mmCIF file of N, CA, C and O in Angstrom:
data_model
loop_
_atom_site.group_PDB
_atom_site.id
_atom_site.type_symbol
_atom_site.label_atom_id
_atom_site.label_comp_id
_atom_site.label_asym_id
_atom_site.label_seq_id
_atom_site.Cartn_x
_atom_site.Cartn_y
_atom_site.Cartn_z
ATOM 1 N N MET A 96 -6.689 -18.395 -1.676
ATOM 2 C CA MET A 96 -7.588 -17.308 -1.317
ATOM 3 C C MET A 96 -7.093 -16.030 -2.000
ATOM 4 O O MET A 96 -5.923 -15.718 -1.956
ATOM 5 N N ASN A 97 -7.992 -15.295 -2.638
ATOM 6 C CA ASN A 97 -7.594 -14.033 -3.230
ATOM 7 C C ASN A 97 -7.896 -12.887 -2.262
ATOM 8 O O ASN A 97 -8.497 -13.081 -1.219
ATOM 9 N N TYR A 98 -7.457 -11.694 -2.631
ATOM 10 C CA TYR A 98 -7.613 -10.550 -1.736
ATOM 11 C C TYR A 98 -9.075 -10.282 -1.398
ATOM 12 O O TYR A 98 -9.422 -10.041 -0.252
ATOM 13 N N LEU A 99 -9.955 -10.321 -2.393
ATOM 14 C CA LEU A 99 -11.359 -10.027 -2.132
ATOM 15 C C LEU A 99 -11.965 -11.015 -1.153
ATOM 16 O O LEU A 99 -12.728 -10.631 -0.272
ATOM 17 N N SER A 100 -11.618 -12.279 -1.276
ATOM 18 C CA SER A 100 -12.182 -13.250 -0.342
ATOM 19 C C SER A 100 -11.623 -13.052 1.063
ATOM 20 O O SER A 100 -12.269 -13.425 2.044
ATOM 21 N N SER A 101 -10.455 -12.440 1.192
ATOM 22 C CA SER A 101 -9.900 -12.191 2.524
ATOM 23 C C SER A 101 -10.646 -11.078 3.244
ATOM 24 O O SER A 101 -10.505 -10.918 4.448
ATOM 25 N N LEU A 102 -11.459 -10.325 2.524
ATOM 26 C CA LEU A 102 -12.198 -9.232 3.142
ATOM 27 C C LEU A 102 -13.577 -9.649 3.635
ATOM 28 O O LEU A 102 -14.253 -8.883 4.298
ATOM 29 N N THR A 103 -14.009 -10.844 3.310
ATOM 30 C CA THR A 103 -15.343 -11.271 3.712
ATOM 31 C C THR A 103 -15.297 -11.928 5.073
ATOM 32 O O THR A 103 -14.348 -12.603 5.428
ATOM 33 N N GLY A 104 -16.318 -11.724 5.828
ATOM 34 C CA GLY A 104 -16.370 -12.310 7.159
ATOM 35 C C GLY A 104 -15.578 -11.501 8.161
ATOM 36 O O GLY A 104 -14.839 -10.599 7.826
ATOM 37 N N SER A 105 -15.764 -11.827 9.399
ATOM 38 C CA SER A 105 -15.079 -11.153 10.490
ATOM 39 C C SER A 105 -14.246 -12.174 11.244
ATOM 40 O O SER A 105 -14.715 -13.281 11.503
ATOM 41 N N PRO A 106 -13.009 -11.820 11.634
ATOM 42 C CA PRO A 106 -12.214 -12.754 12.424
ATOM 43 C C PRO A 106 -12.934 -13.196 13.700
ATOM 44 O O PRO A 106 -12.826 -14.339 14.114
ATOM 45 N N ALA A 107 -13.722 -12.299 14.291
ATOM 46 C CA ALA A 107 -14.462 -12.644 15.506
ATOM 47 C C ALA A 107 -15.536 -13.686 15.227
ATOM 48 O O ALA A 107 -15.923 -14.447 16.117
ATOM 49 N N ASP A 108 -16.025 -13.731 13.994
ATOM 50 C CA ASP A 108 -17.050 -14.698 13.601
ATOM 51 C C ASP A 108 -16.455 -15.943 12.953
ATOM 52 O O ASP A 108 -17.169 -16.715 12.327
ATOM 53 N N GLY A 109 -15.158 -16.114 13.075
ATOM 54 C CA GLY A 109 -14.506 -17.259 12.457
ATOM 55 C C GLY A 109 -14.135 -17.015 11.007
ATOM 56 O O GLY A 109 -13.666 -17.907 10.317
ATOM 57 N N GLY A 110 -14.331 -15.783 10.534
ATOM 58 C CA GLY A 110 -13.957 -15.430 9.170
ATOM 59 C C GLY A 110 -12.452 -15.238 9.063
ATOM 60 O O GLY A 110 -11.722 -15.320 10.059
ATOM 61 N N PRO A 111 -11.957 -14.994 7.874
ATOM 62 C CA PRO A 111 -10.522 -14.837 7.682
ATOM 63 C C PRO A 111 -9.974 -13.573 8.342
ATOM 64 O O PRO A 111 -10.680 -12.588 8.497
ATOM 65 N N GLN A 112 -8.729 -13.638 8.743
ATOM 66 C CA GLN A 112 -8.024 -12.495 9.313
ATOM 67 C C GLN A 112 -7.691 -11.523 8.191
ATOM 68 O O GLN A 112 -7.278 -11.938 7.120
ATOM 69 N N ARG A 113 -7.847 -10.260 8.419
ATOM 70 C CA ARG A 113 -7.507 -9.260 7.409
ATOM 71 C C ARG A 113 -6.020 -8.961 7.459
ATOM 72 O O ARG A 113 -5.427 -8.882 8.526
ATOM 73 N N ASP A 114 -5.442 -8.791 6.289
ATOM 74 C CA ASP A 114 -4.023 -8.477 6.186
ATOM 75 C C ASP A 114 -3.777 -6.994 6.410
ATOM 76 O O ASP A 114 -4.616 -6.161 6.099
ATOM 77 N N SER A 115 -2.583 -6.689 6.900
ATOM 78 C CA SER A 115 -2.152 -5.299 6.924
ATOM 79 C C SER A 115 -1.752 -4.925 5.499
ATOM 80 O O SER A 115 -1.599 -5.790 4.622
ATOM 81 N N PHE A 116 -1.575 -3.657 5.260
ATOM 82 C CA PHE A 116 -1.149 -3.200 3.937
ATOM 83 C C PHE A 116 0.189 -3.837 3.567
ATOM 84 O O PHE A 116 0.384 -4.297 2.443
ATOM 85 N N ALA A 117 1.107 -3.896 4.517
ATOM 86 C CA ALA A 117 2.421 -4.485 4.255
ATOM 87 C C ALA A 117 2.298 -5.960 3.882
ATOM 88 O O ALA A 117 2.963 -6.438 2.960
ATOM 89 N N GLN A 118 1.438 -6.707 4.582
ATOM 90 C CA GLN A 118 1.240 -8.122 4.270
ATOM 91 C C GLN A 118 0.609 -8.291 2.895
ATOM 92 O O GLN A 118 0.982 -9.182 2.144
ATOM 93 N N PHE A 119 -0.356 -7.440 2.599
ATOM 94 C CA PHE A 119 -1.009 -7.479 1.298
ATOM 95 C C PHE A 119 0.007 -7.273 0.182
ATOM 96 O O PHE A 119 0.070 -8.043 -0.771
ATOM 97 N N LEU A 120 0.849 -6.243 0.300
ATOM 98 C CA LEU A 120 1.846 -5.979 -0.741
ATOM 99 C C LEU A 120 2.898 -7.074 -0.820
ATOM 100 O O LEU A 120 3.347 -7.423 -1.912
ATOM 101 N N ALA A 121 3.274 -7.629 0.314
ATOM 102 C CA ALA A 121 4.312 -8.660 0.340
ATOM 103 C C ALA A 121 3.901 -9.906 -0.433
ATOM 104 O O ALA A 121 4.761 -10.638 -0.934
ATOM 105 N N ARG A 122 2.597 -10.149 -0.550
ATOM 106 C CA ARG A 122 2.116 -11.317 -1.289
ATOM 107 C C ARG A 122 2.147 -11.105 -2.804
ATOM 108 O O ARG A 122 1.851 -12.028 -3.554
ATOM 109 N N HIS A 123 2.483 -9.919 -3.242
ATOM 110 C CA HIS A 123 2.453 -9.605 -4.666
ATOM 111 C C HIS A 123 3.857 -9.376 -5.200
ATOM 112 O O HIS A 123 4.770 -8.997 -4.469
ATOM 113 N N THR A 124 4.004 -9.603 -6.490
ATOM 114 C CA THR A 124 5.304 -9.412 -7.133
ATOM 115 C C THR A 124 5.619 -7.927 -7.245
ATOM 116 O O THR A 124 4.734 -7.068 -7.105
ATOM 117 N N THR A 125 6.873 -7.627 -7.522
ATOM 118 C CA THR A 125 7.302 -6.249 -7.738
ATOM 119 C C THR A 125 6.499 -5.611 -8.869
ATOM 120 O O THR A 125 6.061 -4.461 -8.750
ATOM 121 N N THR A 126 6.270 -6.350 -9.920
ATOM 122 C CA THR A 126 5.497 -5.840 -11.053
ATOM 123 C C THR A 126 4.072 -5.498 -10.623
ATOM 124 O O THR A 126 3.530 -4.449 -11.003
ATOM 125 N N GLN A 127 3.458 -6.357 -9.824
ATOM 126 C CA GLN A 127 2.108 -6.087 -9.337
ATOM 127 C C GLN A 127 2.094 -4.882 -8.397
ATOM 128 O O GLN A 127 1.179 -4.053 -8.451
ATOM 129 N N GLN A 128 3.103 -4.781 -7.538
ATOM 130 C CA GLN A 128 3.199 -3.624 -6.642
ATOM 131 C C GLN A 128 3.331 -2.343 -7.447
ATOM 132 O O GLN A 128 2.690 -1.335 -7.134
ATOM 133 N N ASP A 129 4.151 -2.378 -8.485
ATOM 134 C CA ASP A 129 4.318 -1.209 -9.354
ATOM 135 C C ASP A 129 2.992 -0.815 -9.998
ATOM 136 O O ASP A 129 2.665 0.373 -10.094
ATOM 137 N N ALA A 130 2.220 -1.802 -10.417
ATOM 138 C CA ALA A 130 0.923 -1.532 -11.050
ATOM 139 C C ALA A 130 -0.074 -0.946 -10.041
ATOM 140 O O ALA A 130 -0.869 -0.079 -10.394
ATOM 141 N N MET A 131 -0.031 -1.405 -8.804
ATOM 142 C CA MET A 131 -0.971 -0.930 -7.788
ATOM 143 C C MET A 131 -0.642 0.473 -7.296
ATOM 144 O O MET A 131 -1.532 1.298 -7.110
ATOM 145 N N LEU A 132 0.645 0.729 -7.060
ATOM 146 C CA LEU A 132 1.051 1.995 -6.449
ATOM 147 C C LEU A 132 1.624 2.995 -7.438
ATOM 148 O O LEU A 132 1.703 4.180 -7.127
ATOM 149 N N GLY A 133 2.041 2.513 -8.584
ATOM 150 C CA GLY A 133 2.845 3.328 -9.497
ATOM 151 C C GLY A 133 4.296 2.997 -9.213
ATOM 152 O O GLY A 133 4.674 2.762 -8.055
ATOM 153 N N LYS A 134 5.099 2.938 -10.251
ATOM 154 C CA LYS A 134 6.470 2.468 -10.089
ATOM 155 C C LYS A 134 7.273 3.301 -9.088
ATOM 156 O O LYS A 134 7.953 2.759 -8.223
ATOM 157 N N GLY A 135 7.178 4.615 -9.171
ATOM 158 C CA GLY A 135 7.947 5.475 -8.259
ATOM 159 C C GLY A 135 7.538 5.301 -6.815
ATOM 160 O O GLY A 135 8.390 5.167 -5.926
ATOM 161 N N ARG A 136 6.236 5.287 -6.553
ATOM 162 C CA ARG A 136 5.748 5.100 -5.184
ATOM 163 C C ARG A 136 6.135 3.714 -4.659
ATOM 164 O O ARG A 136 6.527 3.573 -3.508
ATOM 165 N N ALA A 137 5.991 2.699 -5.500
ATOM 166 C CA ALA A 137 6.326 1.340 -5.082
ATOM 167 C C ALA A 137 7.806 1.227 -4.729
ATOM 168 O O ALA A 137 8.160 0.593 -3.734
ATOM 169 N N GLU A 138 8.663 1.851 -5.523
ATOM 170 C CA GLU A 138 10.103 1.816 -5.227
ATOM 171 C C GLU A 138 10.398 2.500 -3.893
ATOM 172 O O GLU A 138 11.163 1.976 -3.079
ATOM 173 N N LEU A 139 9.790 3.670 -3.663
ATOM 174 C CA LEU A 139 9.997 4.373 -2.395
ATOM 175 C C LEU A 139 9.482 3.538 -1.219
ATOM 176 O O LEU A 139 10.112 3.495 -0.158
ATOM 177 N N TYR A 140 8.362 2.854 -1.407
ATOM 178 C CA TYR A 140 7.815 2.001 -0.352
ATOM 179 C C TYR A 140 8.749 0.821 -0.070
ATOM 180 O O TYR A 140 9.052 0.516 1.088
ATOM 181 N N ARG A 141 9.221 0.177 -1.127
ATOM 182 C CA ARG A 141 10.080 -1.011 -0.947
ATOM 183 C C ARG A 141 11.392 -0.686 -0.261
ATOM 184 O O ARG A 141 11.894 -1.507 0.515
ATOM 185 N N ILE A 142 11.956 0.485 -0.509
ATOM 186 C CA ILE A 142 13.242 0.825 0.127
ATOM 187 C C ILE A 142 13.057 1.484 1.486
ATOM 188 O O ILE A 142 14.024 1.803 2.161
ATOM 189 N N GLY A 143 11.784 1.659 1.888
ATOM 190 C CA GLY A 143 11.508 2.176 3.228
ATOM 191 C C GLY A 143 11.503 3.679 3.353
ATOM 192 O O GLY A 143 11.457 4.203 4.466
ATOM 193 N N THR A 144 11.534 4.390 2.236
ATOM 194 C CA THR A 144 11.508 5.851 2.284
ATOM 195 C C THR A 144 10.133 6.360 2.695
ATOM 196 O O THR A 144 10.024 7.370 3.380
ATOM 197 N N ILE A 145 9.083 5.649 2.275
ATOM 198 C CA ILE A 145 7.726 6.044 2.623
ATOM 199 C C ILE A 145 6.971 4.851 3.209
ATOM 200 O O ILE A 145 7.350 3.697 2.998
ATOM 201 N N THR A 146 5.924 5.146 3.943
ATOM 202 C CA THR A 146 5.030 4.132 4.504
ATOM 203 C C THR A 146 3.664 4.278 3.850
ATOM 204 O O THR A 146 3.426 5.232 3.101
ATOM 205 N N PHE A 147 2.753 3.383 4.183
ATOM 206 C CA PHE A 147 1.391 3.495 3.664
ATOM 207 C C PHE A 147 0.789 4.844 4.051
ATOM 208 O O PHE A 147 0.153 5.505 3.249
ATOM 209 N N ALA A 148 0.993 5.260 5.296
ATOM 210 C CA ALA A 148 0.443 6.540 5.762
ATOM 211 C C ALA A 148 0.974 7.701 4.936
ATOM 212 O O ALA A 148 0.272 8.685 4.717
ATOM 213 N N ASP A 149 2.218 7.589 4.462
ATOM 214 C CA ASP A 149 2.796 8.651 3.641
ATOM 215 C C ASP A 149 2.114 8.761 2.279
ATOM 216 O O ASP A 149 2.160 9.814 1.649
ATOM 217 N N LEU A 150 1.511 7.693 1.816
ATOM 218 C CA LEU A 150 0.885 7.708 0.492
ATOM 219 C C LEU A 150 -0.385 8.553 0.458
ATOM 220 O O LEU A 150 -0.824 8.976 -0.605
ATOM 221 N N ILE A 151 -0.974 8.801 1.609
ATOM 222 C CA ILE A 151 -2.229 9.535 1.703
ATOM 223 C C ILE A 151 -1.995 10.808 2.510
ATOM 224 O O ILE A 151 -1.412 10.770 3.587
ATOM 225 N N GLY A 152 -2.468 11.941 1.999
ATOM 226 C CA GLY A 152 -2.321 13.205 2.703
ATOM 227 C C GLY A 152 -3.272 13.302 3.886
ATOM 228 O O GLY A 152 -4.127 12.447 4.104
ATOM 229 N N GLN A 153 -3.136 14.368 4.652
ATOM 230 C CA GLN A 153 -3.966 14.550 5.842
ATOM 231 C C GLN A 153 -5.446 14.656 5.500
ATOM 232 O O GLN A 153 -6.295 14.371 6.326
ATOM 233 N N ARG A 154 -5.763 15.069 4.300
ATOM 234 C CA ARG A 154 -7.162 15.173 3.878
ATOM 235 C C ARG A 154 -7.565 13.967 3.029
ATOM 236 O O ARG A 154 -8.500 14.028 2.260
ATOM 237 N N GLU A 155 -6.814 12.895 3.168
ATOM 238 C CA GLU A 155 -7.055 11.631 2.474
ATOM 239 C C GLU A 155 -6.949 11.737 0.957
ATOM 240 O O GLU A 155 -7.526 10.943 0.228
ATOM 241 N N GLN A 156 -6.191 12.718 0.477
ATOM 242 C CA GLN A 156 -5.943 12.815 -0.956
ATOM 243 C C GLN A 156 -4.644 12.078 -1.272
ATOM 244 O O GLN A 156 -3.775 11.967 -0.434
ATOM 245 N N THR A 157 -4.567 11.544 -2.471
ATOM 246 C CA THR A 157 -3.354 10.857 -2.893
ATOM 247 C C THR A 157 -2.274 11.895 -3.166
ATOM 248 O O THR A 157 -2.511 12.876 -3.865
ATOM 249 N N LEU A 158 -1.095 11.684 -2.598
ATOM 250 C CA LEU A 158 0.010 12.605 -2.808
ATOM 251 C C LEU A 158 0.761 12.238 -4.080
ATOM 252 O O LEU A 158 0.892 11.064 -4.414
ATOM 253 N N THR A 159 1.263 13.253 -4.763
ATOM 254 C CA THR A 159 2.047 13.001 -5.972
ATOM 255 C C THR A 159 3.410 12.461 -5.576
ATOM 256 O O THR A 159 3.861 12.602 -4.430
ATOM 257 N N LEU A 160 4.096 11.885 -6.536
ATOM 258 C CA LEU A 160 5.438 11.366 -6.293
ATOM 259 C C LEU A 160 6.367 12.496 -5.860
ATOM 260 O O LEU A 160 7.170 12.331 -4.944
ATOM 261 N N ALA A 161 6.239 13.655 -6.484
ATOM 262 C CA ALA A 161 7.066 14.807 -6.107
ATOM 263 C C ALA A 161 6.790 15.228 -4.658
ATOM 264 O O ALA A 161 7.727 15.548 -3.910
ATOM 265 N N GLU A 162 5.519 15.216 -4.239
ATOM 266 C CA GLU A 162 5.172 15.567 -2.856
ATOM 267 C C GLU A 162 5.738 14.547 -1.878
ATOM 268 O O GLU A 162 6.228 14.910 -0.806
ATOM 269 N N LEU A 163 5.690 13.268 -2.247
ATOM 270 C CA LEU A 163 6.254 12.233 -1.378
ATOM 271 C C LEU A 163 7.752 12.391 -1.213
ATOM 272 O O LEU A 163 8.288 12.277 -0.116
ATOM 273 N N ARG A 164 8.432 12.639 -2.327
ATOM 274 C CA ARG A 164 9.895 12.815 -2.262
ATOM 275 C C ARG A 164 10.255 14.036 -1.443
ATOM 276 O O ARG A 164 11.180 13.994 -0.634
ATOM 277 N N ALA A 165 9.539 15.138 -1.639
ATOM 278 C CA ALA A 165 9.838 16.381 -0.905
ATOM 279 C C ALA A 165 9.588 16.218 0.590
ATOM 280 O O ALA A 165 10.355 16.724 1.410
ATOM 281 N N ALA A 166 8.550 15.504 0.964
ATOM 282 C CA ALA A 166 8.201 15.314 2.367
ATOM 283 C C ALA A 166 9.158 14.390 3.085
ATOM 284 O O ALA A 166 9.254 14.417 4.309
ATOM 285 N N ASN A 167 9.880 13.567 2.348
ATOM 286 C CA ASN A 167 10.747 12.560 2.974
ATOM 287 C C ASN A 167 12.229 12.810 2.740
ATOM 288 O O ASN A 167 13.014 11.895 2.773
ATOM 289 N N HIS A 168 12.595 14.050 2.531
ATOM 290 C CA HIS A 168 14.024 14.381 2.389
ATOM 291 C C HIS A 168 14.607 14.746 3.706
ATOM 292 O O HIS A 168 14.110 15.223 4.588
#
């Protein structure tokens, strides 16, 4: 099953269960994670410095790597 097929259907209707962001990333290689998030963000995520919520600002804008590092010091 690929990611797109995991989004179809509803678990209540017998469809597939949706993955959390962490589960989704865990199924992918480091190289794929780097491609999805950017190498710096992916490294910070893997070592636990940032979470998925940290990747998005309060106004749902993507934060820069510098903003992520500054916010998590």
